[in-house]
Amino acid sequence: MLRADRRSGFCKKLLCLTLVLILAIIPTTGGSAAEDDVLYFGALDESIAQNVKTATVEKGVFFVNGAIPATLEFMSNQWVFNDIREGTVHFQEFLVSPGDVVKKGDPLVRISVTVDEIEKEEVELNLEAAKKNLEEYVADTTLLLDQYKKASQTGSERDRKLTSLSYERLLDTFRTEKEKRENRIDEYTLRLTEIEGLEGREYIYAPVDGIIGQYMNRFRTNEVLGYWPALCTINDPTNVRIVVEGGSDVLRYNMPVRIIQSNGNKNVELTGRVITLKSAANSVNLMAQNDVIEVYGDASAFNPGREVSVRFDKIYVEDALMVPKTAIKSDKNGSYVNVYVNGFSSKRYVVIGGADSMRNWIVSGVNEGDIVILDQ
């Protein structure tokens, strides 16, 4: 009887110890629920649940802009030279700067001209001599023509014919020589007029309308200007294009772009399109090294001495699903969001298509109208 009681007591103690061990193990195994895709928030009371920040997945236009530096390239221009051949021309100062818009006849360069008096006297003497020679030639030849004309009216028929033939030949020679001598007089007269006009010449003028280019030689004050050295270029603003040196992988044929340049306190902006075709089907010899952009509109407001910025839509998606950046989390498996529904949080992995400063474009993983939990 005593042995039975001892055996029964031992079994009771063993059972109690076993229950204690089981209870100690249960909380440890229950902790793995935190790693499940579904987290239960039912234990939260209403006041705590209201502190959860959420946002609704919405559709909209998602875009990210890109920008590339480029340069202006004028396709048509005219060089401006010193057009004064007489006298000595001295440079004083440029009256324009690169980027200035000018009209035909506007003064570009201020100059001073020194006239060679000896050269002027020589031209005057040559002019007087040419006039005198013409006068004497006309008088002598006219007298001879009169003699031939009278002789052609007397004598035998044979003599009259020979005299008439000589008269016609002399008359033709007279007309030709008289014209040559008159042209020589005109040349001397024009040259003398130019020399006399140079004494008051102060400027070199624009030969055409356009924009002053950046290719401007530098001269010192009172430096002598030759006839051929270029002073500057005048670019045609109606024939301009944009060049991206070395090209860019993000630019595609026919892509619309915006061309922007900062000039002082204002921005000049025009639109354009990429006209460079980069296709694997083209021969390597036909591939352009630089990207070229056609410009729409009047480019006269652009400063040719400064860079421009070519801006374009790097990413543009209509009806894109967008969520705030603070809703995105990540782990070893990728990016995910916590979708909040009636007190439950569902962990959903998403594919992100792009991001701007505030939002992420979600390609897949959520639907329009889903409520996502934001990072606290």
XYZ file of C-alpha atoms in Angstrom:
376
model
C 0.000 0.000 0.000
C 2.849 2.380 0.857
C 4.651 1.513 -2.387
C 1.520 2.282 -4.438
C 1.190 5.728 -2.811
C 4.857 6.542 -3.476
C 4.553 5.418 -7.089
C 1.384 7.517 -7.576
C 3.117 10.631 -6.105
C 6.116 10.215 -8.383
C 3.872 10.075 -11.452
C 2.086 13.254 -10.431
C 5.399 15.103 -10.037
C 6.589 13.852 -13.433
C 3.364 15.025 -15.087
C 3.656 18.487 -13.542
C 7.261 18.840 -14.724
C 6.259 17.856 -18.238
C 3.487 20.487 -18.325
C 5.930 23.159 -17.157
C 8.340 22.286 -19.972
C 5.583 22.385 -22.588
C 4.383 25.803 -21.392
C 7.942 27.104 -21.522
C 8.334 25.979 -25.146
C 5.030 27.383 -26.526
C 5.969 31.181 -26.438
C 9.243 30.480 -28.228
C 7.586 28.807 -31.200
C 4.866 31.461 -31.432
C 7.401 34.258 -32.240
C 7.809 33.110 -35.882
C 4.506 34.756 -36.792
C 6.335 38.093 -37.203
C 7.943 36.767 -40.404
C 4.647 35.779 -42.078
C 3.313 37.850 -45.009
C 0.151 38.696 -43.013
C 0.436 40.584 -39.732
C -2.559 40.634 -37.391
C -3.390 44.063 -35.982
C -6.587 43.027 -34.233
C -4.946 43.473 -30.834
C -4.583 47.242 -31.486
C -7.247 49.366 -29.898
C -8.921 52.141 -31.909
C -6.738 54.979 -30.610
C -3.511 53.235 -31.703
C -4.891 52.212 -35.126
C -5.788 55.808 -35.917
C -2.100 56.826 -35.609
C -1.072 54.683 -38.596
C -0.238 56.951 -41.599
C -1.502 55.727 -44.933
C -1.715 56.812 -48.554
C -3.883 55.687 -51.450
C -2.367 54.241 -54.624
C -3.366 56.621 -57.421
C -2.993 56.771 -61.197
C -1.362 59.751 -62.844
C 1.305 60.929 -65.280
C 4.788 59.945 -64.179
C 7.772 61.584 -65.832
C 11.428 62.207 -65.122
C 13.329 64.899 -67.056
C 16.842 64.534 -68.413
C 19.288 67.219 -69.553
C 22.432 67.241 -71.715
C 24.790 70.177 -72.445
C 25.103 71.152 -76.107
C 26.410 73.911 -78.365
C 24.905 76.145 -81.039
C 26.027 75.648 -84.606
C 25.066 78.258 -87.197
C 24.895 76.731 -90.665
C 25.212 80.014 -92.558
C 27.405 83.005 -91.767
C 29.304 85.816 -93.433
C 32.738 87.053 -92.504
C 33.295 90.760 -92.007
C 36.533 92.195 -93.388
C 38.105 95.608 -93.593
C 36.692 96.833 -96.913
C 38.876 99.939 -97.209
C 41.661 99.610 -99.754
C 42.930 103.154 -99.816
C 44.875 104.869 -97.062
C 45.949 103.359 -93.756
C 43.186 101.997 -91.501
C 43.719 102.048 -87.727
C 41.580 99.929 -85.386
C 40.004 101.756 -82.433
C 37.347 99.518 -80.829
C 34.617 96.941 -81.409
C 31.119 98.354 -81.028
C 29.445 94.923 -80.789
C 29.875 91.736 -78.787
C 29.199 88.056 -79.608
C 25.470 87.446 -79.533
C 24.421 90.977 -80.487
C 21.705 91.244 -83.140
C 22.621 93.661 -85.930
C 20.997 95.010 -89.070
C 22.648 95.683 -92.397
C 24.440 99.027 -92.186
C 24.901 99.043 -88.411
C 28.397 100.170 -87.293
C 30.501 97.248 -86.057
C 34.010 98.624 -85.630
C 35.225 102.153 -84.976
C 38.279 103.062 -87.027
C 40.392 106.031 -88.073
C 41.881 106.427 -91.539
C 45.074 108.218 -92.526
C 45.149 109.345 -96.167
C 48.446 109.417 -98.076
C 48.586 112.916 -99.550
C 51.209 111.956 -102.113
C 48.979 109.124 -103.324
C 46.036 111.507 -103.507
C 48.064 114.028 -105.585
C 49.187 111.220 -107.882
C 45.586 110.182 -108.529
C 44.615 113.825 -109.177
C 47.467 114.213 -111.699
C 46.536 110.978 -113.445
C 42.929 112.132 -113.653
C 43.876 115.470 -115.180
C 46.219 113.769 -117.658
C 43.524 111.273 -118.659
C 41.017 114.032 -119.256
C 43.518 116.018 -121.353
C 44.488 112.968 -123.392
C 40.847 112.227 -124.086
C 40.176 115.782 -125.121
C 43.172 115.858 -127.497
C 42.342 112.430 -128.911
C 38.751 113.391 -129.577
C 39.797 116.638 -131.247
C 42.457 115.038 -133.466
C 40.345 112.063 -134.455
C 37.285 114.201 -135.139
C 39.354 116.380 -137.481
C 40.640 113.309 -139.343
C 37.137 111.872 -139.624
C 35.934 115.120 -141.176
C 38.722 114.926 -143.742
C 37.845 111.318 -144.631
C 34.193 112.262 -144.954
C 34.923 115.121 -147.378
C 37.303 112.962 -149.418
C 34.654 110.261 -149.763
C 32.470 112.734 -151.633
C 35.003 113.640 -154.375
C 37.242 111.828 -156.797
C 36.703 108.613 -158.715
C 34.300 105.957 -157.637
C 37.173 103.691 -156.535
C 38.737 106.496 -154.448
C 35.377 107.301 -152.844
C 34.874 103.654 -151.821
C 38.371 103.389 -150.342
C 37.935 106.650 -148.472
C 34.517 105.564 -147.115
C 36.003 102.261 -145.927
C 38.830 104.089 -144.134
C 36.276 106.428 -142.557
C 34.194 103.527 -141.173
C 37.259 101.767 -139.749
C 38.525 104.958 -138.086
C 35.065 105.650 -136.665
C 34.892 102.176 -135.064
C 38.378 102.567 -133.614
C 37.488 106.018 -132.324
C 34.389 104.794 -130.508
C 36.246 101.908 -128.849
C 39.246 103.994 -127.794
C 37.058 106.844 -126.565
C 35.095 104.422 -124.342
C 38.340 102.990 -122.888
C 39.670 106.437 -122.055
C 36.365 107.492 -120.504
C 36.377 104.354 -118.320
C 39.906 105.165 -117.183
C 38.755 108.634 -116.220
C 35.837 107.123 -114.278
C 38.258 104.857 -112.385
C 40.484 107.760 -111.401
C 37.448 109.809 -110.409
C 36.025 106.991 -108.258
C 39.367 106.369 -106.601
C 39.821 110.047 -105.842
C 36.284 110.189 -104.398
C 37.052 107.205 -102.168
C 40.299 108.745 -100.935
C 38.607 112.057 -100.174
C 35.737 110.237 -98.423
C 38.108 108.208 -96.273
C 39.244 111.296 -94.422
C 35.933 111.287 -92.555
C 35.399 107.516 -92.430
C 34.868 106.333 -88.823
C 33.211 102.906 -89.001
C 33.110 99.515 -90.665
C 29.481 98.520 -91.182
C 27.495 95.252 -91.120
C 27.052 93.863 -94.656
C 23.974 91.758 -93.707
C 21.432 91.189 -90.940
C 22.262 88.572 -88.301
C 23.943 87.742 -85.000
C 27.546 88.578 -84.192
C 29.511 85.336 -83.877
C 32.160 84.393 -81.375
C 34.994 84.267 -83.939
C 36.308 87.771 -83.385
C 39.971 88.644 -83.832
C 41.527 90.793 -81.154
C 43.238 94.011 -82.161
C 45.036 96.676 -80.191
C 44.032 100.331 -80.294
C 45.613 102.100 -83.296
C 46.764 98.782 -84.773
C 46.892 98.911 -88.584
C 44.216 96.789 -90.245
C 45.066 95.084 -93.499
C 42.474 94.452 -96.163
C 42.023 90.701 -95.627
C 42.146 89.949 -91.854
C 38.666 88.973 -90.600
C 37.044 91.116 -87.934
C 34.079 88.913 -86.988
C 31.286 86.771 -88.380
C 27.591 87.516 -88.737
C 25.483 84.395 -88.303
C 22.120 83.755 -89.909
C 19.659 83.110 -87.024
C 17.194 81.377 -89.333
C 19.628 78.548 -90.070
C 20.879 77.075 -86.780
C 21.074 73.647 -85.179
C 22.121 72.173 -81.828
C 25.012 69.733 -81.546
C 25.600 67.304 -78.664
C 29.315 66.548 -78.800
C 30.018 62.816 -78.718
C 26.316 61.960 -78.865
C 24.115 60.487 -76.132
C 22.531 57.057 -75.658
C 19.306 58.583 -74.330
C 18.573 60.642 -77.459
C 16.551 58.935 -80.169
C 15.596 59.896 -83.705
C 12.603 62.270 -83.872
C 12.577 62.704 -80.068
C 11.026 66.066 -79.062
C 13.299 68.195 -76.884
C 13.499 71.654 -75.358
C 16.549 73.873 -75.864
C 17.190 76.265 -72.983
C 19.888 78.891 -72.477
C 20.333 81.241 -69.539
C 21.086 84.799 -70.662
C 21.481 87.012 -67.652
C 18.254 87.124 -65.681
C 16.110 85.383 -68.288
C 15.928 81.989 -69.943
C 15.619 81.571 -73.698
C 13.666 78.442 -74.603
C 12.768 76.856 -77.946
C 11.585 73.421 -79.008
C 13.203 71.025 -81.437
C 13.667 67.398 -82.395
C 16.543 64.964 -82.760
C 17.385 64.369 -86.434
C 20.304 61.974 -85.919
C 19.362 58.385 -86.776
C 21.401 55.857 -84.846
C 20.371 52.430 -86.043
C 22.274 49.163 -86.070
C 21.062 48.710 -89.642
C 23.213 51.631 -90.783
C 26.801 51.212 -91.837
C 29.379 52.249 -89.259
C 30.700 54.777 -91.779
C 27.278 56.438 -91.874
C 26.887 56.736 -88.108
C 27.193 60.309 -86.827
C 29.553 60.820 -83.918
C 27.554 63.788 -82.612
C 23.825 64.112 -82.063
C 22.185 66.873 -84.076
C 18.962 68.646 -83.085
C 16.763 70.679 -85.400
C 15.496 73.917 -83.838
C 11.974 75.290 -84.283
C 11.437 79.047 -84.185
C 13.668 82.127 -84.184
C 17.030 81.412 -82.549
C 18.211 85.041 -82.622
C 17.768 85.305 -78.835
C 20.415 82.624 -78.253
C 23.925 83.773 -77.407
C 26.299 81.865 -79.724
C 29.130 82.106 -77.202
C 27.321 80.124 -74.497
C 26.265 76.519 -74.041
C 22.653 75.445 -74.170
C 20.852 72.711 -72.241
C 18.896 70.078 -74.137
C 16.075 68.823 -71.925
C 13.772 65.890 -72.596
C 11.429 63.420 -70.903
C 13.671 60.572 -69.815
C 10.652 58.608 -68.521
C 7.048 59.418 -69.416
C 4.178 57.094 -68.442
C 0.481 57.858 -68.560
C -1.877 56.149 -66.045
C 1.074 55.122 -63.896
C 0.413 53.671 -60.416
C 2.220 55.894 -57.938
C 2.921 55.679 -54.211
C 4.969 57.917 -51.902
C 8.604 56.980 -51.446
C 8.069 56.541 -47.679
C 5.795 53.569 -48.389
C 8.577 51.568 -50.025
C 10.611 49.121 -47.922
C 13.002 46.394 -48.920
C 14.492 43.147 -47.719
C 16.652 40.439 -49.239
C 13.824 39.459 -51.581
C 13.262 42.938 -53.017
C 11.063 46.001 -52.556
C 7.636 45.777 -50.916
C 4.799 47.802 -49.447
C 2.432 47.087 -46.575
C -1.157 47.293 -47.787
C -3.527 48.190 -44.923
C -7.048 46.715 -44.957
C -9.448 46.665 -41.985
C -6.763 46.382 -39.340
C -4.564 43.973 -41.297
C -1.247 44.665 -43.026
C -0.407 42.625 -46.131
C 3.196 42.553 -47.268
C 3.291 42.792 -51.066
C 6.408 42.756 -53.177
C 6.380 45.342 -55.978
C 8.309 46.148 -59.160
C 9.440 49.793 -59.275
C 9.650 51.400 -62.709
C 11.133 54.733 -61.671
C 11.251 57.414 -59.036
C 11.183 61.179 -58.766
C 11.838 63.305 -55.697
C 8.612 62.290 -53.903
C 7.032 59.292 -55.581
C 7.683 55.848 -57.018
C 6.112 54.491 -60.168
C 4.925 50.925 -59.424
C 4.846 48.607 -62.415
C 3.200 45.674 -60.603
C 2.294 44.530 -57.098
C -0.488 46.961 -56.156
C -3.762 48.214 -57.634
C -5.362 51.602 -57.899
C -7.171 52.434 -54.704
C -5.021 50.248 -52.429
C -4.120 51.834 -49.105
C -0.433 51.544 -48.209
C 1.154 52.177 -44.829
C 3.734 54.960 -44.765
C 6.925 54.864 -42.784
C 6.439 56.608 -39.410
